[in-house]
Amino acid sequence: MNQLPEVLRSPLHVAPMAGGPSTPALVIAAARSGQFASLAAGHRTAEELAAEIAEVRTRTDRFGVNVFVPNPVPISDADYDRYRTSLGVPDLPDKREDDDAWSDKLALLLDDPVPVVSFTFGLPSAQTVADLRRRGTVTVQAVTNPVDAAAAADRGIDVLVVQGEAAGGHSAVLDPEQSPVWEPLPDLVRAVLARVDLPVVAAGGIGGPDDVEAVRLAGASAAMIGTLVLRTDEAGTGATHREALVDPVFDRTALTRAFTGRPARALVNRFVREHEDAPLGYPALHHLTRPIRTAAAADGDAHALHLWAGRSWRAASDGPLADTLEALLT
């Protein structure tokens, strides 16, 4: 089994979760526990990201940054307007399609290198990977199947995060028109390792120490958790989201495009149920629904909020991150 680079060499990794949950405090707490975590650059400006990197560096030099690789799914004006109308909310924004300040963030990470940069949503160019590696940065790519794993290896990526269908939040599928196929995570790890000769971190639906052990036995060098830490003290998860994770009203998760136009796993609430036929269209739909989600968070309305959660959401508990990590290693 290929070994992880030294900076990543720990049994547990905390997933980068854009939109608030991944805070500098969470990254620092993971490092203090001997594990690894990354800042989430998604939906942040380069200036905001730089400030978070500076904060983390005051406490640890063992961390990473996760960025969204531009992989847009254009949506026609007619389909956009149709979906906007279906939402039944006045004054929603006109169509906006952008690349999440990719060039600015990449320039920052090349000018002021960090230990690890991970990618999701798309593959960076081989030149980008080489440029980062020349600056001493370890590169990581999230994939959901062996074909994409091989494509990432061809770009020169150092490490793979193999994400199973059970993962909460956005799927790492490179083709957003294809939903991830359900497969036991250990089997997916074995399939990827049969195709590529790279170290693997397994993610998606990890709910307890047995899951950690299962992916390690399958050949993964580490297990990655996300949903399990959403209620921890150091996470920046909003109060409404935190409460929904333990509310018996929410009794299942589903993959949905309703909030962002890209497949993402969330607790099933009214918004998810009413918009099961949401079109593809990322990032346009992300910007479209953002005012609705912002208002829902402010009002405590869990039924209009994106309640990202993986299949093991019931195992999420409050308290210090260190306690959650320790419980997974017992």
CSV table of C-alpha atoms in Angstrom, one decimal:
chain,number,residue,atom,x,y,z
A,1,MET,CA,0.0,0.0,0.0
A,2,ASN,CA,1.3,3.4,-1.0
A,3,GLN,CA,2.0,5.6,2.0
A,4,LEU,CA,0.6,9.1,2.4
A,5,PRO,CA,3.0,12.0,2.3
A,6,GLU,CA,4.2,12.9,5.8
A,7,VAL,CA,1.9,15.9,6.1
A,8,LEU,CA,-1.1,13.7,5.5
A,9,ARG,CA,0.0,10.8,7.5
A,10,SER,CA,-2.8,10.3,10.1
A,11,PRO,CA,-5.7,7.8,10.3
A,12,LEU,CA,-8.4,10.4,10.2
A,13,HIS,CA,-9.0,13.4,7.9
A,14,VAL,CA,-11.7,16.0,8.4
A,15,ALA,CA,-13.4,16.9,5.1
A,16,PRO,CA,-13.3,20.5,3.9
A,17,MET,CA,-16.9,21.8,4.0
A,18,ALA,CA,-17.6,25.0,2.2
A,19,GLY,CA,-20.2,27.5,3.3
A,20,GLY,CA,-19.3,27.8,7.0
A,21,PRO,CA,-18.6,24.5,8.8
A,22,SER,CA,-14.8,24.4,8.0
A,23,THR,CA,-13.3,27.0,10.2
A,24,PRO,CA,-9.7,27.8,11.1
A,25,ALA,CA,-10.6,26.5,14.6
A,26,LEU,CA,-11.7,23.2,13.2
A,27,VAL,CA,-8.5,22.8,11.2
A,28,ILE,CA,-6.4,23.7,14.2
A,29,ALA,CA,-8.3,21.3,16.5
A,30,ALA,CA,-7.7,18.5,14.1
A,31,ALA,CA,-4.0,19.2,13.9
A,32,ARG,CA,-3.8,19.4,17.7
A,33,SER,CA,-5.4,15.9,17.9
A,34,GLY,CA,-2.8,14.5,15.5
A,35,GLN,CA,-5.2,14.3,12.6
A,36,PHE,CA,-5.6,16.4,9.4
A,37,ALA,CA,-8.0,18.9,8.1
A,38,SER,CA,-8.3,21.5,5.3
A,39,LEU,CA,-9.8,24.9,4.9
A,40,ALA,CA,-12.6,25.1,2.4
A,41,ALA,CA,-12.0,27.8,-0.2
A,42,GLY,CA,-15.3,27.4,-1.9
A,43,HIS,CA,-17.6,30.4,-1.8
A,44,ARG,CA,-14.7,32.5,-0.3
A,45,THR,CA,-12.9,35.3,-1.9
A,46,ALA,CA,-9.1,35.0,-2.2
A,47,GLU,CA,-8.8,37.7,0.5
A,48,GLU,CA,-11.0,35.8,2.9
A,49,LEU,CA,-9.0,32.6,2.2
A,50,ALA,CA,-5.7,34.4,2.8
A,51,ALA,CA,-7.0,35.6,6.2
A,52,GLU,CA,-8.0,32.1,7.2
A,53,ILE,CA,-4.7,30.6,6.1
A,54,ALA,CA,-2.9,33.3,8.1
A,55,GLU,CA,-5.0,32.4,11.2
A,56,VAL,CA,-4.3,28.7,10.9
A,57,ARG,CA,-0.6,29.3,10.5
A,58,THR,CA,-0.4,30.9,13.9
A,59,ARG,CA,-1.2,27.5,15.4
A,60,THR,CA,-0.1,24.8,13.0
A,61,ASP,CA,1.8,24.1,9.8
A,62,ARG,CA,-0.1,20.9,9.1
A,63,PHE,CA,-3.2,21.8,7.1
A,64,GLY,CA,-4.5,22.0,3.6
A,65,VAL,CA,-6.8,24.1,1.3
A,66,ASN,CA,-9.6,22.7,-0.8
A,67,VAL,CA,-10.6,24.5,-4.0
A,68,PHE,CA,-13.5,24.1,-6.5
A,69,VAL,CA,-12.1,23.5,-10.0
A,70,PRO,CA,-14.2,25.3,-12.6
A,71,ASN,CA,-16.5,22.7,-14.1
A,72,PRO,CA,-19.6,24.7,-15.0
A,73,VAL,CA,-22.9,23.2,-16.0
A,74,PRO,CA,-24.5,26.0,-18.1
A,75,ILE,CA,-28.3,26.4,-17.9
A,76,SER,CA,-30.4,28.1,-20.6
A,77,ASP,CA,-32.1,31.3,-19.8
A,78,ALA,CA,-35.5,29.6,-20.3
A,79,ASP,CA,-34.7,26.8,-17.9
A,80,TYR,CA,-33.3,29.2,-15.4
A,81,ASP,CA,-36.3,31.5,-15.5
A,82,ARG,CA,-38.6,28.5,-15.3
A,83,TYR,CA,-36.9,27.3,-12.1
A,84,ARG,CA,-36.8,30.8,-10.7
A,85,THR,CA,-40.5,31.1,-11.2
A,86,SER,CA,-41.2,27.7,-9.6
A,87,LEU,CA,-39.5,28.8,-6.4
A,88,GLY,CA,-42.3,31.3,-5.8
A,89,VAL,CA,-40.1,33.9,-4.2
A,90,PRO,CA,-40.0,37.5,-5.5
A,91,ASP,CA,-36.8,39.4,-6.5
A,92,LEU,CA,-34.5,36.5,-6.9
A,93,PRO,CA,-31.3,37.3,-8.9
A,94,ASP,CA,-30.8,37.1,-12.6
A,95,LYS,CA,-28.6,34.3,-13.9
A,96,ARG,CA,-25.0,34.4,-12.8
A,97,GLU,CA,-22.3,32.0,-13.8
A,98,ASP,CA,-18.7,32.3,-12.5
A,99,ASP,CA,-15.7,30.3,-11.6
A,100,ASP,CA,-15.6,30.9,-7.8
A,101,ALA,CA,-12.5,33.2,-8.3
A,102,TRP,CA,-10.4,30.2,-9.4
A,103,SER,CA,-7.6,32.3,-10.9
A,104,ASP,CA,-7.3,34.5,-7.8
A,105,LYS,CA,-7.2,31.6,-5.4
A,106,LEU,CA,-4.7,29.6,-7.5
A,107,ALA,CA,-2.5,32.7,-7.7
A,108,LEU,CA,-2.6,33.0,-3.9
A,109,LEU,CA,-1.7,29.3,-3.4
A,110,LEU,CA,1.2,29.6,-5.9
A,111,ASP,CA,2.5,32.8,-4.5
A,112,ASP,CA,2.2,31.7,-0.8
A,113,PRO,CA,2.3,27.9,-0.9
A,114,VAL,CA,0.4,25.8,1.7
A,115,PRO,CA,1.3,22.2,2.6
A,116,VAL,CA,-1.6,20.6,0.8
A,117,VAL,CA,-4.1,21.7,-1.9
A,118,SER,CA,-7.0,19.4,-2.8
A,119,PHE,CA,-9.4,19.7,-5.7
A,120,THR,CA,-13.0,18.8,-6.3
A,121,PHE,CA,-15.7,19.2,-8.9
A,122,GLY,CA,-13.2,19.1,-11.7
A,123,LEU,CA,-9.6,18.1,-12.6
A,124,PRO,CA,-6.9,20.8,-12.6
A,125,SER,CA,-4.6,20.9,-15.5
A,126,ALA,CA,-1.3,18.9,-15.4
A,127,GLN,CA,0.5,22.3,-15.5
A,128,THR,CA,-1.4,23.5,-12.4
A,129,VAL,CA,-0.5,20.3,-10.6
A,130,ALA,CA,3.1,20.5,-11.6
A,131,ASP,CA,3.3,24.2,-10.6
A,132,LEU,CA,2.0,23.5,-7.1
A,133,ARG,CA,4.2,20.4,-6.6
A,134,ARG,CA,7.3,22.5,-7.6
A,135,ARG,CA,6.4,24.8,-4.7
A,136,GLY,CA,6.4,21.9,-2.3
A,137,THR,CA,2.6,21.5,-2.1
A,138,VAL,CA,1.1,18.0,-2.0
A,139,THR,CA,-1.8,17.7,-4.4
A,140,VAL,CA,-5.0,15.8,-3.7
A,141,GLN,CA,-8.0,15.0,-6.0
A,142,ALA,CA,-11.5,13.9,-5.0
A,143,VAL,CA,-12.9,11.2,-7.2
A,144,THR,CA,-16.0,8.9,-7.2
A,145,ASN,CA,-14.9,6.1,-9.5
A,146,PRO,CA,-11.9,4.3,-10.9
A,147,VAL,CA,-12.1,6.1,-14.3
A,148,ASP,CA,-11.8,9.5,-12.7
A,149,ALA,CA,-9.1,8.2,-10.4
A,150,ALA,CA,-7.0,7.2,-13.5
A,151,ALA,CA,-7.6,10.6,-15.1
A,152,ALA,CA,-6.4,12.3,-11.9
A,153,ALA,CA,-3.3,10.1,-11.8
A,154,ASP,CA,-2.5,11.1,-15.4
A,155,ARG,CA,-2.5,14.8,-14.3
A,156,GLY,CA,0.2,14.0,-11.7
A,157,ILE,CA,-1.9,14.1,-8.6
A,158,ASP,CA,-0.2,12.8,-5.4
A,159,VAL,CA,-3.2,11.5,-3.4
A,160,LEU,CA,-6.8,10.5,-4.1
A,161,VAL,CA,-9.8,11.1,-1.9
A,162,VAL,CA,-12.2,8.3,-2.9
A,163,GLN,CA,-15.7,9.6,-2.1
A,164,GLY,CA,-18.6,7.2,-1.8
A,165,GLU,CA,-22.2,7.9,-2.7
A,166,ALA,CA,-23.1,8.1,1.0
A,167,ALA,CA,-21.2,11.4,1.5
A,168,GLY,CA,-23.0,14.5,2.7
A,169,GLY,CA,-22.9,17.7,0.7
A,170,HIS,CA,-21.8,18.0,-2.9
A,171,SER,CA,-20.8,14.8,-4.7
A,172,ALA,CA,-17.3,15.0,-6.2
A,173,VAL,CA,-18.6,13.6,-9.5
A,174,LEU,CA,-16.6,15.1,-12.4
A,175,ASP,CA,-19.7,14.8,-14.6
A,176,PRO,CA,-22.6,16.4,-12.8
A,177,GLU,CA,-25.1,14.8,-15.1
A,178,GLN,CA,-24.2,11.5,-13.6
A,179,SER,CA,-25.2,10.8,-10.0
A,180,PRO,CA,-22.7,8.7,-8.0
A,181,VAL,CA,-23.5,5.0,-8.0
A,182,TRP,CA,-24.1,3.3,-4.7
A,183,GLU,CA,-21.3,0.9,-3.8
A,184,PRO,CA,-20.0,-0.1,-0.4
A,185,LEU,CA,-17.1,2.3,0.3
A,186,PRO,CA,-14.5,-0.5,0.9
A,187,ASP,CA,-15.4,-2.0,-2.5
A,188,LEU,CA,-15.0,1.3,-4.2
A,189,VAL,CA,-11.6,1.7,-2.5
A,190,ARG,CA,-10.5,-1.7,-3.8
A,191,ALA,CA,-11.7,-0.9,-7.3
A,192,VAL,CA,-9.8,2.4,-7.4
A,193,LEU,CA,-6.6,0.8,-6.0
A,194,ALA,CA,-6.9,-1.9,-8.7
A,195,ARG,CA,-6.7,0.9,-11.3
A,196,VAL,CA,-4.2,3.4,-9.9
A,197,ASP,CA,-1.0,3.2,-7.8
A,198,LEU,CA,-1.7,6.2,-5.5
A,199,PRO,CA,-2.4,6.5,-1.8
A,200,VAL,CA,-6.1,6.7,-1.0
A,201,VAL,CA,-8.2,8.5,1.6
A,202,ALA,CA,-11.7,7.0,1.9
A,203,ALA,CA,-14.7,9.3,2.4
A,204,GLY,CA,-18.5,9.0,2.5
A,205,GLY,CA,-20.7,7.6,5.2
A,206,ILE,CA,-18.1,7.0,7.8
A,207,GLY,CA,-20.1,6.6,11.0
A,208,GLY,CA,-18.0,4.8,13.6
A,209,PRO,CA,-14.8,2.9,14.2
A,210,ASP,CA,-15.9,-0.2,12.3
A,211,ASP,CA,-16.3,1.9,9.2
A,212,VAL,CA,-12.8,3.3,9.7
A,213,GLU,CA,-11.4,-0.2,10.1
A,214,ALA,CA,-13.3,-1.5,7.0
A,215,VAL,CA,-11.8,1.1,4.7
A,216,ARG,CA,-8.3,0.7,6.1
A,217,LEU,CA,-8.5,-3.1,5.6
A,218,ALA,CA,-9.6,-2.4,2.0
A,219,GLY,CA,-6.4,-0.5,1.4
A,220,ALA,CA,-7.2,3.1,2.3
A,221,SER,CA,-4.4,5.0,4.1
A,222,ALA,CA,-6.9,7.1,6.0
A,223,ALA,CA,-10.6,7.7,6.5
A,224,MET,CA,-12.2,11.1,6.0
A,225,ILE,CA,-15.2,12.3,8.0
A,226,GLY,CA,-17.4,15.3,7.4
A,227,THR,CA,-21.0,15.1,8.6
A,228,LEU,CA,-19.8,13.6,11.9
A,229,VAL,CA,-18.1,16.9,12.9
A,230,LEU,CA,-20.9,19.3,11.9
A,231,ARG,CA,-22.1,19.5,15.5
A,232,THR,CA,-18.7,19.8,17.1
A,233,ASP,CA,-17.7,22.9,19.1
A,234,GLU,CA,-15.2,24.1,16.5
A,235,ALA,CA,-17.4,23.7,13.4
A,236,GLY,CA,-19.0,26.8,11.9
A,237,THR,CA,-22.3,25.0,11.2
A,238,GLY,CA,-25.3,27.2,11.6
A,239,ALA,CA,-27.7,26.7,14.5
A,240,THR,CA,-30.6,25.6,12.3
A,241,HIS,CA,-28.5,23.0,10.6
A,242,ARG,CA,-27.1,21.7,13.9
A,243,GLU,CA,-30.6,21.3,15.3
A,244,ALA,CA,-31.9,19.6,12.2
A,245,LEU,CA,-29.3,16.9,12.5
A,246,VAL,CA,-30.9,15.7,15.7
A,247,ASP,CA,-34.5,16.5,14.9
A,248,PRO,CA,-36.6,13.3,14.4
A,249,VAL,CA,-38.7,15.2,11.8
A,250,PHE,CA,-35.8,14.6,9.4
A,251,ASP,CA,-35.6,10.9,8.9
A,252,ARG,CA,-33.7,10.4,5.6
A,253,THR,CA,-31.2,11.9,3.2
A,254,ALA,CA,-31.3,12.2,-0.6
A,255,LEU,CA,-29.2,13.4,-3.5
A,256,THR,CA,-30.7,16.6,-4.8
A,257,ARG,CA,-30.0,19.3,-7.3
A,258,ALA,CA,-32.6,21.6,-5.8
A,259,PHE,CA,-30.2,24.0,-4.0
A,260,THR,CA,-27.2,24.3,-6.4
A,261,GLY,CA,-27.9,22.6,-9.6
A,262,ARG,CA,-25.3,19.9,-8.7
A,263,PRO,CA,-25.9,16.6,-7.0
A,264,ALA,CA,-25.5,17.0,-3.2
A,265,ARG,CA,-26.8,14.8,-0.3
A,266,ALA,CA,-29.0,16.6,2.2
A,267,LEU,CA,-31.6,15.8,4.8
A,268,VAL,CA,-35.0,15.6,3.0
A,269,ASN,CA,-37.0,18.7,3.9
A,270,ARG,CA,-39.8,20.6,2.2
A,271,PHE,CA,-37.5,22.3,-0.3
A,272,VAL,CA,-36.0,19.0,-1.4
A,273,ARG,CA,-39.4,17.3,-1.8
A,274,GLU,CA,-40.9,20.2,-3.8
A,275,HIS,CA,-38.0,20.5,-6.2
A,276,GLU,CA,-37.1,16.9,-7.0
A,277,ASP,CA,-37.1,17.8,-10.7
A,278,ALA,CA,-34.6,20.7,-10.3
A,279,PRO,CA,-32.5,21.2,-13.4
A,280,LEU,CA,-28.8,21.0,-13.7
A,281,GLY,CA,-27.1,24.3,-13.6
A,282,TYR,CA,-24.1,25.0,-11.4
A,283,PRO,CA,-23.2,27.6,-10.2
A,284,ALA,CA,-26.2,29.5,-11.5
A,285,LEU,CA,-28.7,27.7,-9.2
A,286,HIS,CA,-26.4,28.1,-6.2
A,287,HIS,CA,-26.5,31.9,-6.7
A,288,LEU,CA,-30.3,31.7,-7.4
A,289,THR,CA,-31.3,30.0,-4.2
A,290,ARG,CA,-28.7,31.7,-2.0
A,291,PRO,CA,-31.1,34.5,-0.8
A,292,ILE,CA,-33.7,31.8,0.1
A,293,ARG,CA,-31.2,29.8,2.1
A,294,THR,CA,-29.7,32.9,3.8
A,295,ALA,CA,-33.2,34.0,4.9
A,296,ALA,CA,-34.0,30.5,6.1
A,297,ALA,CA,-30.9,30.3,8.2
A,298,ALA,CA,-31.8,33.7,9.8
A,299,ASP,CA,-35.4,32.7,10.4
A,300,GLY,CA,-34.6,29.3,11.7
A,301,ASP,CA,-36.5,27.7,8.9
A,302,ALA,CA,-35.0,24.2,8.4
A,303,HIS,CA,-37.4,23.4,5.6
A,304,ALA,CA,-35.9,26.0,3.2
A,305,LEU,CA,-32.3,25.4,4.1
A,306,HIS,CA,-29.7,23.2,2.5
A,307,LEU,CA,-29.2,20.6,5.3
A,308,TRP,CA,-26.1,18.8,4.0
A,309,ALA,CA,-25.7,15.4,5.6
A,310,GLY,CA,-24.3,12.0,4.8
A,311,ARG,CA,-26.0,8.7,5.4
A,312,SER,CA,-24.4,8.4,8.9
A,313,TRP,CA,-25.8,11.7,10.1
A,314,ARG,CA,-27.4,10.2,13.2
A,315,ALA,CA,-23.9,9.6,14.5
A,316,ALA,CA,-23.0,13.3,14.6
A,317,SER,CA,-22.6,14.5,18.2
A,318,ASP,CA,-21.8,17.8,19.9
A,319,GLY,CA,-18.7,18.5,22.0
A,320,PRO,CA,-15.1,19.0,21.2
A,321,LEU,CA,-13.8,17.8,17.9
A,322,ALA,CA,-11.1,15.8,19.7
A,323,ASP,CA,-13.8,13.7,21.4
A,324,THR,CA,-15.3,12.8,18.0
A,325,LEU,CA,-12.0,11.9,16.6
A,326,GLU,CA,-11.0,9.8,19.6
A,327,ALA,CA,-14.2,7.8,19.5
A,328,LEU,CA,-13.5,6.8,15.9
A,329,LEU,CA,-10.1,5.3,16.9
A,330,THR,CA,-11.3,3.2,19.8
